[in-house]
Short mmCIF file of C-alpha atoms in Angstrom, two decimals:
data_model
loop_
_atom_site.label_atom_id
_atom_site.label_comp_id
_atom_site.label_asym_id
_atom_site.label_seq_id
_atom_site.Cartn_x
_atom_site.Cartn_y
_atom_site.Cartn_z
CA UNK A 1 36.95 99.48 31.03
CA UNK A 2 37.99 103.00 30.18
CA UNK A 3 39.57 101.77 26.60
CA UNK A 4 38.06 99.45 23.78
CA UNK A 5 38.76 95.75 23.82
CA UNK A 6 41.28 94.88 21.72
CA UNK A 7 39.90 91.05 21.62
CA UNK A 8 37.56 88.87 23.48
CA UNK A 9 37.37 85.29 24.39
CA UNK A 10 35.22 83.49 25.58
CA UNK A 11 35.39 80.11 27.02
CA UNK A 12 33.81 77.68 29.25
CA UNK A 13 33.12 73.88 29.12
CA UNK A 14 31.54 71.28 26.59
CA UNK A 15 28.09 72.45 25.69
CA UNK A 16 27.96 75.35 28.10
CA UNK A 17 26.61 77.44 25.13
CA UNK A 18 30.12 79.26 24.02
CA UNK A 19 29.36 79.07 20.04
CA UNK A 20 26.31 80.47 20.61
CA UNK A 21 26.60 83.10 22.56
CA UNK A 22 29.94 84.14 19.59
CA UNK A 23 27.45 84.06 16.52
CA UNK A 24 24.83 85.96 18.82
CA UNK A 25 27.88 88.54 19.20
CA UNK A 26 28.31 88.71 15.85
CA UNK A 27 25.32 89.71 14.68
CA UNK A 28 25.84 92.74 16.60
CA UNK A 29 29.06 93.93 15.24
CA UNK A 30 31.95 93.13 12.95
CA UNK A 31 33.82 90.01 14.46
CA UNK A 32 35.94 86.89 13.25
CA UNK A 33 35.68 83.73 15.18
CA UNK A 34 39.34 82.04 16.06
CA UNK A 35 38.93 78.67 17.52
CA UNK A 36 40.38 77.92 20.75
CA UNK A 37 39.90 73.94 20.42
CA UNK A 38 42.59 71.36 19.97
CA UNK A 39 40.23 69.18 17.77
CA UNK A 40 38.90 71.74 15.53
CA UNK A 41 42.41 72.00 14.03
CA UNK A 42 41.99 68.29 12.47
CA UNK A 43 40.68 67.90 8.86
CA UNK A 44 38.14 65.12 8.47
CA UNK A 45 37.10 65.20 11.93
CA UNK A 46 33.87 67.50 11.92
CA UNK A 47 30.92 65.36 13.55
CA UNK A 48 32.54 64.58 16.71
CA UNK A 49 34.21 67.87 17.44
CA UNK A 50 31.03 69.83 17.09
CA UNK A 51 32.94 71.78 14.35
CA UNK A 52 30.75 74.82 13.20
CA UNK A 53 28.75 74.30 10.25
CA UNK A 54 28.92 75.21 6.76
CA UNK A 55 26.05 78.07 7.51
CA UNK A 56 27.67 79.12 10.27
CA UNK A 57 31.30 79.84 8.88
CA UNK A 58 29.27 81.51 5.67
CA UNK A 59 27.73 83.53 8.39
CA UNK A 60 31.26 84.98 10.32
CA UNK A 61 34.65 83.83 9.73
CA UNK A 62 36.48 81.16 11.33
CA UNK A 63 39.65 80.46 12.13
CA UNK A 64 42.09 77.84 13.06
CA UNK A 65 39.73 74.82 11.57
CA UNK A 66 40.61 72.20 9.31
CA UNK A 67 44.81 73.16 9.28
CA UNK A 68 46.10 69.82 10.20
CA UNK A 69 45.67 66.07 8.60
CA UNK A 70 45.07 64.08 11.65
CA UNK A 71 48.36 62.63 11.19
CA UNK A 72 50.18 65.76 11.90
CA UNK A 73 50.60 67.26 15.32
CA UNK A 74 49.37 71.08 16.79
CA UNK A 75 51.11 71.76 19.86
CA UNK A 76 49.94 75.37 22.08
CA UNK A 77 52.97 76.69 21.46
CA UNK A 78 51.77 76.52 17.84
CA UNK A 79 48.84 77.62 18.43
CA UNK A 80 49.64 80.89 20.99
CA UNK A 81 52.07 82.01 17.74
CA UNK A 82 49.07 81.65 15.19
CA UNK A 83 46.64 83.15 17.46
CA UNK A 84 48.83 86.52 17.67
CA UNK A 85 49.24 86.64 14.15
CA UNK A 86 45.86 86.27 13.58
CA UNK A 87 44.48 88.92 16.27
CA UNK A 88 46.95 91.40 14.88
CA UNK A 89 45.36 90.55 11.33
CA UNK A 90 41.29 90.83 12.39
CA UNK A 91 41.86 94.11 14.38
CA UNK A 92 43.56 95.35 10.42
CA UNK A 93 40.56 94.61 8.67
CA UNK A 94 38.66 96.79 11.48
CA UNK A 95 36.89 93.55 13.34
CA UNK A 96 36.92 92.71 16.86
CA UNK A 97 39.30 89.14 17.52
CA UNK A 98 36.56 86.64 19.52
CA UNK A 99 38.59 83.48 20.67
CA UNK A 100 36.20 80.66 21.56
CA UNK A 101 36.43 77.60 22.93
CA UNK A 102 37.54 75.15 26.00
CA UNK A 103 40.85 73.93 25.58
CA UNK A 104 42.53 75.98 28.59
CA UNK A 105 46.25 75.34 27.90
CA UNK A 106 45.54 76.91 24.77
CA UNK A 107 44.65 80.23 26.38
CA UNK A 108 47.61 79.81 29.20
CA UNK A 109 49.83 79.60 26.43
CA UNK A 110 48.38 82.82 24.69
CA UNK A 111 48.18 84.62 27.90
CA UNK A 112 51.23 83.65 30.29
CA UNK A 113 53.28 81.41 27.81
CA UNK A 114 54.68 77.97 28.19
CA UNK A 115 57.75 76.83 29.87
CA UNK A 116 60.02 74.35 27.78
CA UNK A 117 58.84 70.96 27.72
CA UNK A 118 60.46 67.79 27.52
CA UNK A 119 59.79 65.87 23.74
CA UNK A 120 57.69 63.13 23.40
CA UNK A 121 58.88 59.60 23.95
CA UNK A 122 56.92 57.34 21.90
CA UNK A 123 57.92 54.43 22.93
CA UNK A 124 57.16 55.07 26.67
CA UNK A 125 54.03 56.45 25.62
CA UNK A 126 53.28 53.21 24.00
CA UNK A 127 54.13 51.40 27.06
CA UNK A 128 51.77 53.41 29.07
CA UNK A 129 48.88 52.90 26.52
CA UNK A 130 49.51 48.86 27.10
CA UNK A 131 50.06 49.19 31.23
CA UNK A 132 46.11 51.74 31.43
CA UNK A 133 44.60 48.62 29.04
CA UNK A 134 46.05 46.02 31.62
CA UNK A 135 45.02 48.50 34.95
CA UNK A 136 43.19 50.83 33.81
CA UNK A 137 43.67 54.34 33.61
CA UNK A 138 42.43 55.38 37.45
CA UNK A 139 45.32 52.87 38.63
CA UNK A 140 47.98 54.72 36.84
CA UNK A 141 46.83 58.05 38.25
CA UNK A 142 47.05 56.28 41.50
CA UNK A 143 50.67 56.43 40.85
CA UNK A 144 50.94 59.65 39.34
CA UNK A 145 49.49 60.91 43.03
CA UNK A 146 52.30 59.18 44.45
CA UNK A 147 55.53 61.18 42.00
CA UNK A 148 53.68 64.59 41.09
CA UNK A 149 50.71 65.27 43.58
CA UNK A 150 49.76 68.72 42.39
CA UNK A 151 49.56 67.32 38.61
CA UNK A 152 47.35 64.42 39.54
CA UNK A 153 44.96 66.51 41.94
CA UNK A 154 43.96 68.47 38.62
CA UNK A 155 43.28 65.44 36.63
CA UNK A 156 40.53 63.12 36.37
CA UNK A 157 41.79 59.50 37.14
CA UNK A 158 40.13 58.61 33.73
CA UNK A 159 41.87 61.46 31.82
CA UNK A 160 44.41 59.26 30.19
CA UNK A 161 46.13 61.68 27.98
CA UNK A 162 47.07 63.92 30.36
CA UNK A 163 47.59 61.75 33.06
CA UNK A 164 49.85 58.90 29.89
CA UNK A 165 51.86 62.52 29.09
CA UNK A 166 52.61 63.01 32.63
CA UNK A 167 53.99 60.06 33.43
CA UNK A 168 55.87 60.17 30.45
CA UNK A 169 57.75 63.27 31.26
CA UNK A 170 58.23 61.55 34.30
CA UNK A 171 59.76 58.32 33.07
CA UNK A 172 61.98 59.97 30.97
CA UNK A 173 63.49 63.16 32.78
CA UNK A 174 62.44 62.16 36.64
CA UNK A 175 60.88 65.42 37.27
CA UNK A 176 57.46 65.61 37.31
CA UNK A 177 55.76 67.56 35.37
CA UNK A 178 54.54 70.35 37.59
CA UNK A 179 58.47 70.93 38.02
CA UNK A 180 58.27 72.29 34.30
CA UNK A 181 55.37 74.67 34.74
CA UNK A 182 56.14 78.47 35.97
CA UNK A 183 53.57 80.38 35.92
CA UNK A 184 53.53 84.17 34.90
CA UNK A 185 50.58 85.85 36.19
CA UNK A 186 49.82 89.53 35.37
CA UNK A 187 49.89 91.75 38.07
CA UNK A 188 46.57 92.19 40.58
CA UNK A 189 43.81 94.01 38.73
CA UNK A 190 45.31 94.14 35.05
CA UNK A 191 43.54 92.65 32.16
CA UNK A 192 44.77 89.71 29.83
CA UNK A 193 46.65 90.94 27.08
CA UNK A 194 47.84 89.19 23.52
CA UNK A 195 51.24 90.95 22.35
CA UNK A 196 50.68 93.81 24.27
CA UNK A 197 46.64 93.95 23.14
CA UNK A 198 44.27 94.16 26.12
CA UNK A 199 40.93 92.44 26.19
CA UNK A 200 39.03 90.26 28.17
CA UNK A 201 37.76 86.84 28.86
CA UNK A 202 34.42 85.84 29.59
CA UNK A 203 34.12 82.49 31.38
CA UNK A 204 30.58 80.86 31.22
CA UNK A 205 30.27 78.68 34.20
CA UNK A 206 26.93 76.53 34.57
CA UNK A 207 25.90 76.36 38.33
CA UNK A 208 23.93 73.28 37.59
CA UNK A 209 26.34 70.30 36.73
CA UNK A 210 22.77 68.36 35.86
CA UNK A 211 21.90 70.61 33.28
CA UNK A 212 25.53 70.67 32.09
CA UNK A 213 25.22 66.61 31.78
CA UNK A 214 22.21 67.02 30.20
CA UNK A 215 23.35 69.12 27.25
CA UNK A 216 26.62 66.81 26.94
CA UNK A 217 24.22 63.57 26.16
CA UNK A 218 21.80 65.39 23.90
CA UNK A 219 25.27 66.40 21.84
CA UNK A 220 26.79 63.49 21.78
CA UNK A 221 23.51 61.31 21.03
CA UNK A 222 23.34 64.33 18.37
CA UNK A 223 26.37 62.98 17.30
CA UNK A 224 25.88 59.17 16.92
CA UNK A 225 22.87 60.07 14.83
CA UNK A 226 24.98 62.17 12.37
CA UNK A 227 27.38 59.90 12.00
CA UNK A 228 30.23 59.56 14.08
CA UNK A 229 30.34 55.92 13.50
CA UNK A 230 30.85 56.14 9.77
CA UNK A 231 33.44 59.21 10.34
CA UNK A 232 35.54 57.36 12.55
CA UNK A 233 35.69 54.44 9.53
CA UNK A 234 36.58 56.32 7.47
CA UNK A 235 39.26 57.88 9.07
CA UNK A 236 40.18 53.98 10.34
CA UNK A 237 40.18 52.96 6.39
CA UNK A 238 43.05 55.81 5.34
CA UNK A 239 45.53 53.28 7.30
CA UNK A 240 47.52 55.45 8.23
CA UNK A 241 45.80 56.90 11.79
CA UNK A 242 46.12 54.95 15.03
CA UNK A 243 44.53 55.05 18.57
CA UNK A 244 47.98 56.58 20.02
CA UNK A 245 47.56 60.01 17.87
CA UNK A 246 46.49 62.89 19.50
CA UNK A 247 44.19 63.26 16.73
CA UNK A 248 42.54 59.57 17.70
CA UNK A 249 42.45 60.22 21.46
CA UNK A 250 40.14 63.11 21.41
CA UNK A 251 37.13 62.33 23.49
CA UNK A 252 34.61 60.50 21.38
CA UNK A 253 37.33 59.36 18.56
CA UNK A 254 38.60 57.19 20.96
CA UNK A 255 35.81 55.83 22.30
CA UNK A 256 34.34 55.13 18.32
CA UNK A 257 38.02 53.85 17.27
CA UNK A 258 37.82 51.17 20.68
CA UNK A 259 33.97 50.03 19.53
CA UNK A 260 34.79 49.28 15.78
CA UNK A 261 38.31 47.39 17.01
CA UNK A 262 35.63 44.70 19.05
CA UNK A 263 33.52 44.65 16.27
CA UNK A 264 36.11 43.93 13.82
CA UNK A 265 37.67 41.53 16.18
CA UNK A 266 34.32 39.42 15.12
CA UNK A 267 34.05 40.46 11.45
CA UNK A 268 31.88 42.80 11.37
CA UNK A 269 32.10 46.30 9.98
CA UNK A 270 30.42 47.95 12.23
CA UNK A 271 29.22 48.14 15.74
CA UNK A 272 26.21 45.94 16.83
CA UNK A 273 23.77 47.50 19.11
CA UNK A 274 24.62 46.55 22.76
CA UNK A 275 28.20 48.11 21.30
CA UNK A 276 26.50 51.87 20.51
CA UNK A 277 24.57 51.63 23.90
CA UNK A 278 28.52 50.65 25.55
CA UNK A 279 29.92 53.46 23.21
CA UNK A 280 27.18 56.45 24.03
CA UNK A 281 27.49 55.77 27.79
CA UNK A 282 31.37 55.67 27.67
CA UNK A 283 31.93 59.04 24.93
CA UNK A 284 29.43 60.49 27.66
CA UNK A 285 31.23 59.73 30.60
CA UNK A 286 34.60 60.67 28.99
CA UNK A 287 33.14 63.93 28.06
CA UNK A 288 32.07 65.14 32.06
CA UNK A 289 35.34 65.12 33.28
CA UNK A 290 36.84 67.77 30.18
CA UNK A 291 33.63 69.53 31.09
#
C-alpha cells in the first residue's frame, strides 16, 4: 500500500497462533494490543479464555481486558465505539493500533456497523435453554433451518447461543434474524477503515483442520491443568452468576458450570474423574465449531 497503516488486525480461529504472531510484532515496533474477544472483557475469567498473561501485558499493552464483572453485559455495538476511541488514542501516543482476536461480529461491527437489533427477551430465552436440555440443541437448529435458512446454514447445530438468540428474535418479532442484518460492504478493492483510518486485516487460516484440532486439545487440556475447575467455583460460589449469562455460556464456562451442577447433584464439590474425561471431550468439541 502506497500510505502507512493506520491499524492492523489480525484475526483467525482458536489457537491458530494470533497472540503470537501480535507480541512477535511488537517486538519489532511500537504497538498496543486491543482485544477483539468477547470473553476477554470478563473479570475473573482468565484460565479459560486464554487471557494474556501477566508477562505478556508487562511486555505491550492491552486493551479491552478485565472491563466487565461477569454479571454485566458487552454488546459489539459497545465494543465497535470503544475500539474507535481507543485506535484514535494509540495512533496519539505515536503506536501502531493491532486488534487481535476471533470474535468476527466484533470486527463487522467496527468495519460495516450493525443494524438495530431487537432486545433481549429473557424469558423466551429461558424457555429455549429448557426446550435444547429436553432436544438438544441440533433439534432446535433443525427448526431454525425451517424459519431463517441463511442464519442456520452459518451455524453449527451445537452452537446454542447463536442459534437460542436467533430463535429468540424470532419468537418475539417473527422476522428472522437475517431480516435484521444489511450489510455495508466497502467498495471493490478499498481497504477496511476505522473512522475514516485505513489499515488492514490479516486473516490466519490453517489449511490443516488436524493440526488446528490438535492445538485446541493441547489448550484446553492446558487449561484443566491450570485450573479451570477451581475458576469456574469460584465464580459459581459469588451466587450471583448463572448458566444463562453470556458471561457463563462462553465455550468451556459452560461446559465446567454443567460438570460441577452433576457433581453437586451428588454432594460433592467437585468433579470425579469419568466427569473431567466427559468435560475435556465436550469443552473440546464445543471449541471446533467457533474454530
Amino acid at each position: 500500500m502506497n500510505a502507512p497503516l493506520s491499524w492492523l488486525a489480525i484475526a483467525g480461529p482458536t489457537a491458530s497462533g494470533k497472540t503470537a504472531l501480535a507480541l512477535a510484532l511488537a517486538q519489532e515496533r511500537p504497538v498496543e494490543i486491543v482485544s477483539v474477544d468477547s470473553a476477554l472483557v470478563y473479570r475473573g475469567m482468565d484460565i479459560g479464555t486464554a487471557k494474556p498473561t501477566p508477562q505478556e501485558r508487562a511486555a505491550v499493552p492491552h486493551h479491552l481486558l478485565d472491563i466487565r464483572d461477569p454479571s454485566e453485559a458487552y454488546s459489539a455495538a459497545d465494543f465497535a465505539r470503544d475500539a474507535q476511541r481507543l485506535v484514535a488514542e494509540i495512533r496519539q501516543r505515536g503506536a501502531l493500533p493491532l486488534l487481535v482476536g476471533g470474535t468476527m461480529l466484533y470486527f463487522k461491527a467496527l468495519f460495516e456497523g450493525l443494524d438495530d437489533m431487537p432486545a433481549a427477551q429473557p424469558a423466551l430465552r429461558a424457555a429455549l435453554e429448557a426446550e435444547a436440555q429436553a432436544q438438544g440443541w441440533p433439534a432446535l437448529h433443525a427448526e431454525l433451518a425451517q424459519v431463517d435458512p441463511s442464519t442456520a446454514a452459518r451455524l453449527s447445530p451445537n452452537d446454542g447461543q447463536r442459534i437460542g438468540r436467533a430463535l429468540e428474535i424470532y419468537r418475539a418479532t417473527g422476522q428472522p434474524l437475517s431480516s435484521f442484518h444489511h450489510r455495508r460492504d466497502p467498495a471493490p478493492g478499498q481497504p477496511p477503515q476505522i473512522a475514516g483510518q485505513t489499515g488492514a486485516l490479516l486473516s490466519l487460516e490453517p489449511t490443516e483442520r488436524g493440526w488446528l484440532h490438535a492445538r485446541i486439545a493441547q489448550r484446553f487440556d492446558a487449561m484443566l491443568t491450570d485450573g479451570l475447575v477451581a475458576e469456574v467455583q469460584a465464580l459459581r460460589a459469588r451466587g450471583d452468576l448463572g448458566p444463562e449469562l453470556p458471561a457463563m455460556r462462553c465455550v468451556g464456562y459452560r461446559q465446567a458450570w454443567e460438570a460441577l451442577d452433576h457433581a453437586s447433584s451428588d454432594s460433592r464439590t467437585a468433579p470425579n474423574a469419568a466427569e473431567l474425561r466427559q468435560l475435556r471431550d465436550t469443552g473440546i468439541f464445543a471449541t471446533r465449531p467457533l474454530a
